[in-house]
CSV table of C-alpha atoms in Angstrom, one decimal:
chain,number,residue,atom,x,y,z
A,1,MET,CA,120.6,255.5,98.2
A,2,ASN,CA,122.0,258.4,100.2
A,3,ASN,CA,124.2,261.0,98.4
A,4,TRP,CA,127.0,260.8,100.9
A,5,LEU,CA,127.0,257.0,100.7
A,6,ASN,CA,127.0,257.1,96.9
A,7,GLY,CA,130.0,259.4,97.0
A,8,ALA,CA,131.8,257.0,99.4
A,9,ILE,CA,131.1,254.0,97.1
A,10,GLU,CA,132.4,256.0,94.0
A,11,ARG,CA,135.6,256.8,95.8
A,12,ALA,CA,136.0,253.2,97.0
A,13,GLU,CA,135.8,251.9,93.5
A,14,THR,CA,138.9,253.9,92.5
A,15,LEU,CA,141.1,252.5,95.3
A,16,THR,CA,143.5,249.6,94.5
A,17,ASP,CA,146.0,248.1,96.9
A,18,TRP,CA,147.1,244.8,98.4
A,19,LEU,CA,143.8,244.7,100.4
A,20,ALA,CA,141.7,245.0,97.3
A,21,PRO,CA,140.1,241.5,97.6
A,22,GLN,CA,138.9,242.2,101.1
A,23,ARG,CA,137.8,245.7,100.1
A,24,GLN,CA,135.8,244.4,97.2
A,25,THR,CA,133.8,242.0,99.4
A,26,SER,CA,132.9,244.8,101.8
A,27,LEU,CA,132.1,247.1,98.9
A,28,GLN,CA,129.5,244.7,97.6
A,29,LEU,CA,128.0,244.3,101.0
A,30,LEU,CA,127.9,248.1,101.4
A,31,LYS,CA,126.0,248.5,98.1
A,32,GLU,CA,123.4,245.9,99.3
A,33,ALA,CA,123.1,247.4,102.8
A,34,GLY,CA,122.0,250.9,101.9
A,35,TRP,CA,121.7,253.9,104.2
A,36,PRO,CA,120.4,253.4,107.8
A,37,THR,CA,117.1,255.3,108.6
A,38,ARG,CA,115.0,255.8,111.7
A,39,LYS,CA,113.2,252.6,110.7
A,40,THR,CA,116.5,250.6,111.0
A,41,GLU,CA,116.3,249.2,114.5
A,42,ASP,CA,120.0,249.7,115.4
A,43,TRP,CA,119.8,253.4,114.2
A,44,LYS,CA,116.3,254.5,115.3
A,45,TYR,CA,117.6,256.9,118.0
A,46,PHE,CA,120.7,258.1,116.1
A,47,PRO,CA,120.1,260.9,113.6
A,48,LEU,CA,122.5,260.7,110.7
A,49,ARG,CA,121.4,264.0,109.1
A,50,ALA,CA,124.6,265.7,110.3
A,51,VAL,CA,126.5,263.4,108.0
A,52,GLU,CA,124.1,263.6,105.2
A,53,ASP,CA,124.0,267.4,105.1
A,54,SER,CA,127.7,268.0,105.5
A,55,SER,CA,130.4,268.3,102.9
A,56,PHE,CA,133.9,267.0,103.8
A,57,SER,CA,137.3,267.1,102.3
A,58,SER,CA,139.2,263.8,102.0
A,59,THR,CA,142.5,265.7,101.9
A,60,ALA,CA,144.4,265.9,105.1
A,61,SER,CA,144.9,269.3,106.7
A,62,ASN,CA,148.5,270.8,106.9
A,63,GLU,CA,147.8,272.3,110.3
A,64,SER,CA,150.3,271.3,113.0
A,65,VAL,CA,148.7,269.2,115.9
A,66,SER,CA,150.0,268.8,119.4
A,67,VAL,CA,148.9,265.8,121.4
A,68,GLU,CA,148.9,265.7,125.2
A,69,LEU,CA,151.3,263.3,126.8
A,70,ILE,CA,150.2,261.2,129.7
A,71,ASP,CA,152.5,261.8,132.6
A,72,GLU,CA,154.5,258.8,133.7
A,73,LEU,CA,153.0,256.6,131.1
A,74,ASP,CA,155.9,255.0,129.1
A,75,SER,CA,153.8,254.3,126.0
A,76,ILE,CA,154.5,253.6,122.3
A,77,ASP,CA,152.6,256.5,120.7
A,78,LEU,CA,151.1,256.4,117.2
A,79,ILE,CA,149.5,259.7,116.1
A,80,PHE,CA,147.0,259.8,113.2
A,81,VAL,CA,146.0,263.2,111.9
A,82,ASP,CA,143.1,263.2,109.4
A,83,GLY,CA,143.6,259.5,108.8
A,84,CYS,CA,147.3,259.7,108.1
A,85,LEU,CA,150.0,258.3,110.4
A,86,GLU,CA,152.1,261.4,111.3
A,87,SER,CA,154.4,260.0,113.9
A,88,GLY,CA,155.3,256.6,115.3
A,89,SER,CA,158.1,254.8,117.1
A,90,ASP,CA,161.0,252.9,115.5
A,91,ASP,CA,162.3,251.6,118.9
A,92,LEU,CA,160.1,248.6,119.5
A,93,PRO,CA,160.5,245.9,122.0
A,94,GLU,CA,161.3,242.3,120.9
A,95,GLY,CA,158.2,240.5,119.8
A,96,LEU,CA,156.3,243.5,118.6
A,97,LEU,CA,155.9,244.5,115.0
A,98,ILE,CA,154.0,247.6,113.9
A,99,THR,CA,153.4,248.4,110.3
A,100,SER,CA,151.6,251.3,108.6
A,101,ILE,CA,148.9,250.1,106.1
A,102,ALA,CA,149.8,252.9,103.7
A,103,GLU,CA,153.5,251.8,103.6
A,104,LEU,CA,152.5,248.3,102.4
A,105,ASN,CA,151.1,249.6,99.1
A,106,GLY,CA,153.1,248.2,96.2
A,107,ASP,CA,156.1,245.9,96.5
A,108,SER,CA,156.6,246.4,100.2
A,109,ALA,CA,153.4,244.3,100.9
A,110,LYS,CA,155.2,241.3,99.5
A,111,GLN,CA,157.9,241.5,102.2
A,112,LEU,CA,155.4,241.1,105.0
A,113,ASP,CA,153.9,237.8,106.0
A,114,ASN,CA,150.4,239.1,105.6
A,115,ALA,CA,148.5,235.9,105.7
A,116,TRP,CA,147.3,236.7,109.2
A,117,VAL,CA,146.2,240.2,108.1
A,118,GLU,CA,144.0,238.7,105.4
A,119,GLN,CA,142.6,236.4,108.1
A,120,VAL,CA,141.7,239.2,110.5
A,121,PHE,CA,140.9,242.3,108.3
A,122,SER,CA,137.1,242.6,108.1
A,123,THR,CA,136.5,239.2,109.6
A,124,VAL,CA,136.5,239.9,113.3
A,125,LYS,CA,134.1,242.9,112.8
A,126,PRO,CA,130.6,241.7,111.9
A,127,THR,CA,129.4,242.7,108.4
A,128,ARG,CA,126.2,244.3,109.8
A,129,HIS,CA,128.1,247.6,110.7
A,130,VAL,CA,127.4,249.9,107.8
A,131,PHE,CA,130.1,252.4,108.7
A,132,GLY,CA,132.4,249.5,109.4
A,133,LEU,CA,132.0,248.6,105.8
A,134,VAL,CA,132.7,252.2,104.9
A,135,ASN,CA,135.9,252.0,106.9
A,136,ASP,CA,136.8,248.7,105.1
A,137,VAL,CA,136.7,250.3,101.7
A,138,LEU,CA,138.0,253.8,102.4
A,139,ALA,CA,140.7,253.4,105.2
A,140,SER,CA,143.8,254.1,103.2
A,141,ASP,CA,146.0,254.2,106.4
A,142,GLY,CA,146.1,252.5,109.7
A,143,VAL,CA,148.3,250.1,111.6
A,144,LEU,CA,149.0,246.4,111.7
A,145,ILE,CA,150.1,245.3,115.1
A,146,ASP,CA,151.5,241.8,115.4
A,147,ILE,CA,152.5,240.5,118.9
A,148,ALA,CA,154.6,237.3,118.8
A,149,ALA,CA,153.7,234.2,120.7
A,150,ASN,CA,154.6,234.3,124.4
A,151,ALA,CA,155.8,238.0,124.1
A,152,LYS,CA,155.0,240.2,127.0
A,153,ILE,CA,154.8,243.8,125.8
A,154,GLU,CA,155.1,246.0,128.9
A,155,ALA,CA,154.7,249.4,127.3
A,156,PRO,CA,151.1,250.3,126.3
A,157,ILE,CA,150.5,250.9,122.6
A,158,ARG,CA,148.7,254.2,122.4
A,159,ILE,CA,146.9,255.2,119.1
A,160,VAL,CA,145.7,258.8,119.0
A,161,ASN,CA,143.2,259.9,116.3
A,162,VAL,CA,142.9,263.7,115.5
A,163,VAL,CA,140.6,265.1,112.9
A,164,SER,CA,140.6,268.7,111.5
A,165,SER,CA,137.6,270.9,110.8
A,166,GLY,CA,135.9,270.0,107.5
A,167,VAL,CA,138.0,266.8,107.0
A,168,GLU,CA,136.7,263.3,106.6
A,169,SER,CA,139.0,260.5,107.7
A,170,HIS,CA,138.9,256.7,108.0
A,171,THR,CA,141.5,254.9,110.1
A,172,ARG,CA,141.9,251.1,110.7
A,173,ILE,CA,143.6,249.2,113.5
A,174,VAL,CA,144.3,245.4,113.0
A,175,VAL,CA,145.9,243.5,115.9
A,176,ARG,CA,147.0,239.9,116.4
A,177,LEU,CA,148.1,238.6,119.8
A,178,GLY,CA,150.0,235.4,119.4
A,179,CYS,CA,149.5,232.4,121.7
A,180,GLY,CA,150.4,233.2,125.3
A,181,SER,CA,151.2,236.8,124.6
A,182,LYS,CA,150.2,239.9,126.6
A,183,ALA,CA,149.8,243.5,125.6
A,184,SER,CA,147.9,246.7,126.3
A,185,VAL,CA,146.4,248.9,123.6
A,186,ILE,CA,144.9,252.4,124.0
A,187,GLU,CA,142.6,253.8,121.3
A,188,GLN,CA,142.1,257.6,121.9
A,189,SER,CA,140.1,260.1,119.8
A,190,VAL,CA,140.5,263.8,120.7
A,191,GLY,CA,139.4,267.2,119.5
A,192,ASP,CA,136.3,269.3,119.0
A,193,GLN,CA,136.5,270.3,115.4
A,194,ALA,CA,133.6,269.8,112.9
A,195,GLY,CA,135.2,266.9,111.0
A,196,PHE,CA,133.9,263.4,110.4
A,197,SER,CA,135.9,260.3,111.3
A,198,THR,CA,135.5,256.5,111.4
A,199,LEU,CA,138.0,254.5,113.5
A,200,PHE,CA,137.5,250.7,113.6
A,201,ALA,CA,139.8,248.2,115.4
A,202,GLU,CA,139.9,244.4,115.1
A,203,TYR,CA,141.6,242.2,117.6
A,204,LEU,CA,142.4,238.5,117.2
A,205,ILE,CA,143.3,237.2,120.7
A,206,SER,CA,144.9,233.7,120.4
A,207,ASP,CA,145.0,230.9,122.9
A,208,ASP,CA,146.1,231.9,126.4
A,209,ALA,CA,146.7,235.5,125.3
A,210,THR,CA,145.7,238.5,127.4
A,211,LEU,CA,144.7,242.0,126.1
A,212,GLU,CA,144.3,245.1,128.3
A,213,HIS,CA,142.3,247.5,126.1
A,214,TYR,CA,141.1,251.1,126.5
A,215,ARG,CA,139.0,253.1,124.2
A,216,PHE,CA,138.8,256.9,125.0
A,217,SER,CA,136.2,258.5,122.7
A,218,MET,CA,136.9,262.0,123.9
A,219,GLN,CA,136.0,264.0,120.8
A,220,THR,CA,133.5,266.7,121.9
A,221,GLY,CA,131.8,269.8,120.5
A,222,ALA,CA,131.0,269.7,116.8
A,223,ALA,CA,132.9,266.5,116.1
A,224,LEU,CA,131.2,263.7,114.2
A,225,ASN,CA,132.6,260.2,114.9
A,226,ILE,CA,131.5,256.6,114.4
A,227,GLY,CA,133.7,253.7,115.3
A,228,GLY,CA,134.0,250.3,116.8
A,229,SER,CA,136.3,247.9,118.7
A,230,HIS,CA,135.8,244.2,117.9
A,231,PHE,CA,137.4,241.2,119.5
A,232,LYS,CA,137.7,237.5,118.8
A,233,LEU,CA,138.7,235.3,121.8
A,234,ALA,CA,140.3,231.9,121.5
A,235,ASN,CA,140.7,229.2,124.1
A,236,ARG,CA,141.5,230.6,127.6
A,237,SER,CA,142.2,234.1,126.3
A,238,LYS,CA,141.4,237.1,128.4
A,239,LEU,CA,140.1,240.6,127.6
A,240,ASN,CA,139.9,243.5,130.0
A,241,SER,CA,138.4,246.6,128.3
A,242,THR,CA,137.6,250.1,129.6
A,243,LEU,CA,135.5,252.5,127.4
A,244,VAL,CA,135.0,256.2,128.1
A,245,GLY,CA,132.8,258.4,125.9
A,246,PHE,CA,132.3,262.2,126.4
A,247,GLY,CA,129.8,262.6,123.6
A,248,SER,CA,129.7,265.3,120.8
A,249,LYS,CA,127.4,266.4,118.1
A,250,LEU,CA,127.3,262.9,116.8
A,251,SER,CA,129.2,260.0,118.4
A,252,ARG,CA,128.7,256.2,118.2
A,253,LEU,CA,130.7,253.2,119.3
A,254,ASP,CA,130.0,249.6,118.5
A,255,VAL,CA,131.7,246.8,120.5
A,256,ASP,CA,131.6,243.2,119.6
A,257,VAL,CA,133.1,240.3,121.5
A,258,GLU,CA,133.1,236.7,120.1
A,259,HIS,CA,133.9,233.9,122.5
A,260,ALA,CA,135.2,231.6,119.7
A,261,GLY,CA,137.2,229.4,122.1
A,262,GLU,CA,136.4,227.6,125.4
A,263,HIS,CA,137.1,229.1,128.8
A,264,ALA,CA,137.5,232.7,127.4
A,265,PHE,CA,137.0,235.6,129.7
A,266,ALA,CA,135.8,239.1,128.9
A,267,LYS,CA,135.4,242.1,131.2
A,268,LEU,CA,134.0,245.3,129.8
A,269,ASN,CA,133.5,248.5,131.8
A,270,ALA,CA,132.1,251.6,130.1
A,271,ILE,CA,131.4,255.2,131.1
A,272,TYR,CA,129.7,257.9,129.2
A,273,MET,CA,129.3,261.5,130.3
A,274,LEU,CA,127.2,263.9,128.2
A,275,ASN,CA,126.6,267.6,128.5
A,276,ASP,CA,124.8,270.4,126.8
A,277,GLY,CA,123.1,268.7,123.8
A,278,ASP,CA,125.7,265.9,123.3
A,279,LEU,CA,124.8,262.6,121.7
A,280,PHE,CA,126.5,259.3,122.4
A,281,ASP,CA,125.4,255.8,121.2
A,282,LEU,CA,126.9,252.7,122.6
A,283,HIS,CA,126.0,249.3,121.1
A,284,SER,CA,127.6,246.1,122.5
A,285,THR,CA,127.1,242.5,121.4
A,286,ILE,CA,128.6,239.5,123.2
A,287,GLU,CA,128.5,236.2,121.2
A,288,HIS,CA,129.1,233.2,123.4
A,289,ALA,CA,129.7,230.5,120.8
A,290,GLN,CA,131.7,228.0,122.9
A,291,PRO,CA,131.3,226.5,126.4
A,292,HIS,CA,132.7,227.8,129.7
A,293,GLY,CA,132.9,231.4,128.7
A,294,THR,CA,132.6,234.3,131.1
A,295,THR,CA,131.5,237.9,130.5
A,296,GLU,CA,131.2,240.8,133.0
A,297,GLU,CA,129.8,244.0,131.5
A,298,ASN,CA,129.1,247.2,133.6
A,299,VAL,CA,128.0,250.4,131.9
A,300,ARG,CA,127.5,253.7,133.8
A,301,GLY,CA,126.2,256.9,132.2
A,302,ILE,CA,125.7,260.5,133.4
A,303,VAL,CA,123.5,262.6,131.1
A,304,GLY,CA,123.4,266.4,131.3
A,305,ASP,CA,120.9,269.0,130.1
A,306,ARG,CA,119.4,268.3,126.6
A,307,SER,CA,121.8,265.5,126.0
A,308,LYS,CA,120.8,262.0,124.7
A,309,ALA,CA,122.5,258.7,125.4
A,310,ILE,CA,121.7,255.4,123.8
A,311,PHE,CA,122.8,252.0,125.1
A,312,ASN,CA,121.9,248.7,123.5
A,313,GLY,CA,123.7,245.7,125.1
A,314,ARG,CA,123.1,242.2,123.8
A,315,ILE,CA,124.4,238.9,125.1
A,316,HIS,CA,123.8,235.9,122.8
A,317,ILE,CA,124.3,232.5,124.2
A,318,HIS,CA,124.6,229.9,121.4
A,319,ARG,CA,123.1,226.4,121.7
A,320,HIS,CA,126.5,224.7,122.4
A,321,ALA,CA,127.8,227.4,124.9
A,322,GLN,CA,127.0,225.4,128.0
A,323,LYS,CA,128.4,226.5,131.4
A,324,THR,CA,128.4,230.2,130.4
A,325,LEU,CA,128.5,232.9,133.0
A,326,ALA,CA,127.3,236.3,131.7
A,327,GLU,CA,126.1,239.5,133.4
A,328,LEU,CA,125.2,242.9,131.9
A,329,ASN,CA,124.3,245.9,134.0
A,330,ASN,CA,123.5,249.5,132.9
A,331,ARG,CA,123.0,252.3,135.3
A,332,ASN,CA,122.2,255.9,134.4
A,333,LEU,CA,122.0,259.2,136.1
A,334,LEU,CA,120.0,262.1,134.6
A,335,LEU,CA,120.9,265.6,135.6
A,336,SER,CA,118.0,267.3,133.9
A,337,ASP,CA,114.3,266.8,133.0
A,338,ARG,CA,115.5,267.4,129.4
A,339,ALA,CA,118.1,264.7,129.5
A,340,GLU,CA,117.3,261.4,127.7
A,341,ILE,CA,118.5,257.9,127.9
A,342,ASN,CA,117.3,255.0,125.7
A,343,THR,CA,118.6,251.8,127.2
A,344,LYS,CA,117.9,248.3,126.0
A,345,PRO,CA,119.8,245.4,127.7
A,346,GLU,CA,119.1,242.0,126.0
A,347,LEU,CA,119.7,238.4,126.7
A,348,GLU,CA,119.2,235.7,124.0
A,349,ILE,CA,119.8,232.3,125.4
A,350,TYR,CA,119.7,228.9,123.6
A,351,ALA,CA,121.7,226.8,126.0
A,352,ASP,CA,120.1,225.3,129.2
A,353,ASP,CA,123.1,225.1,131.6
A,354,VAL,CA,124.0,228.8,132.0
A,355,ARG,CA,124.0,231.6,134.6
A,356,CYS,CA,123.0,234.9,133.1
A,357,ALA,CA,121.6,238.2,134.4
A,358,HIS,CA,120.9,241.7,133.0
A,359,GLY,CA,119.4,244.9,134.3
A,360,ALA,CA,119.1,248.7,133.8
A,361,THR,CA,118.3,251.6,136.1
A,362,VAL,CA,117.7,255.3,135.5
A,363,ALA,CA,117.8,257.8,138.4
A,364,GLU,CA,118.0,261.5,139.2
A,365,VAL,CA,120.3,263.5,141.4
A,366,ASP,CA,119.3,263.9,145.0
A,367,LYS,CA,118.5,267.7,144.9
A,368,GLN,CA,118.1,267.9,148.7
A,369,ALA,CA,121.6,266.6,149.2
A,370,LEU,CA,122.9,269.0,146.6
A,371,TYR,CA,121.1,271.9,148.4
A,372,TYR,CA,122.5,270.8,151.7
A,373,LEU,CA,126.1,270.9,150.5
A,374,GLN,CA,125.6,274.3,148.8
A,375,SER,CA,124.2,275.7,152.1
A,376,ARG,CA,127.4,274.7,153.8
A,377,GLY,CA,129.5,276.8,151.4
A,378,VAL,CA,130.3,274.1,148.8
A,379,SER,CA,130.1,275.4,145.2
A,380,LYS,CA,127.5,273.8,143.0
A,381,GLY,CA,130.1,272.2,140.7
A,382,GLN,CA,132.0,270.7,143.7
A,383,ALA,CA,128.8,269.5,145.2
A,384,GLN,CA,128.0,267.7,142.0
A,385,VAL,CA,131.4,266.0,142.0
A,386,MET,CA,131.1,265.0,145.6
A,387,LEU,CA,127.6,263.4,145.1
A,388,ASN,CA,128.1,261.8,141.8
A,389,PHE,CA,131.7,260.9,141.2
A,390,GLY,CA,131.3,257.8,143.3
A,391,PHE,CA,128.7,256.7,140.7
A,392,ILE,CA,131.5,256.0,138.2
A,393,ASN,CA,134.6,256.0,140.4
A,394,GLU,CA,134.1,252.3,141.0
A,395,LEU,CA,134.8,251.6,137.4
A,396,ILE,CA,137.9,253.9,137.3
A,397,ASP,CA,139.3,252.1,140.4
A,398,ASP,CA,138.8,248.8,138.5
A,399,MET,CA,141.1,249.9,135.6
A,400,PRO,CA,144.3,247.7,135.5
A,401,ASN,CA,146.6,250.6,134.7
A,402,GLN,CA,146.6,253.0,137.7
A,403,ILE,CA,148.6,255.6,135.8
A,404,LEU,CA,145.8,255.9,133.3
A,405,ALA,CA,143.2,255.9,136.1
A,406,ASP,CA,145.1,258.8,137.8
A,407,TRP,CA,145.2,260.7,134.4
A,408,LEU,CA,141.5,260.1,133.8
A,409,ARG,CA,140.1,261.2,137.2
A,410,PRO,CA,140.8,264.9,136.9
A,411,GLN,CA,139.3,265.0,133.4
A,412,LEU,CA,136.1,263.4,134.7
A,413,ARG,CA,136.0,265.8,137.6
A,414,GLN,CA,136.4,268.7,135.1
A,415,ARG,CA,133.6,267.2,133.0
A,416,PHE,CA,131.4,267.1,136.1
A,417,ALA,CA,132.1,270.7,136.9
A,418,GLU,CA,130.9,271.8,133.5
A,419,MET,CA,127.6,269.9,133.8
A,420,GLU,CA,124.6,271.6,135.4
A,421,ILE,CA,121.7,270.0,137.2
A,422,LYS,CA,118.4,271.5,136.1
């Protein structure tokens, strides 16, 4: 077994808290799973040597961290630095309860009705995720978010994860939306320091509940990050999720959606933009286990010079999931002959009364159009934005929160300007 994984298991065996039973189950699975290699199908394009060869401290840095505010967004901000909750909000609307996992160690755990936490923790997320198991056993802090039945939480809950150089951190998010409730959650990872982090989130979306979800994986540069967002949908529940990845030295995101109830709806829009040797790996799995479910998944990627993107999207229609509507589309734009995309859309269908489709395309920039704009005095960077921004702007326009869309657009334009066509 890998030395890093051995060390993680040894550390996990010393941890004892109120989640110990769940952690022990994951620990046993982790020992059986072993370290992924290039022969492991889900990891064949994702080199883990950067994790294997690095030495990280599990002690949080004492450096002060400033996190950018999003103008005009009246959000409830929770800031994690090196896996520890540094700041939160005590002024919460009625129907919303947010609790730090670390605060529940000891007698305080007995004061919380934690039956639902035991029901959700490490059960929404599939056990096949090796680093999800690592997060199960090593995440000493995170948040439990409980939204009461029929509560409508207007303010988005924004969870920001920052990791210092040389630090290893593991953060967990567990969310339950009660029946008929509605909420918005933003998961945001930022920074370019050479640290290693795992951030996994699990969402139990009860009958008739609606979740507006965002995951902004904006760690760049030398950052190493592996994480996942996982959802379980009940009867008539709705999920609208937007994912954005900028890529870094090592970046992977797993997304799982289980249609566990009838008439559930899931919409996933994903964008990745990679530049100058970045790596980004997006794996999504949609499990249609009940009838009358609907999934719309659109993934767009722009891959710059020497960068590598991996997309594996799978839709699994179970035998009893009749009347399912599901569509998966992946489109990619390569800006260089040295850019690389490995895309693998999959449909696995066992029901006979369904409507499903999937597809993938890979294209290059129209260099004649680029030359024409430059000949008219438009800079190369601006010309790239003009030609290519429309490729992903459709998904930005589709975001339910227009304040977030307005905040995101200039960042994407700046990212474009830094990318060169070669």
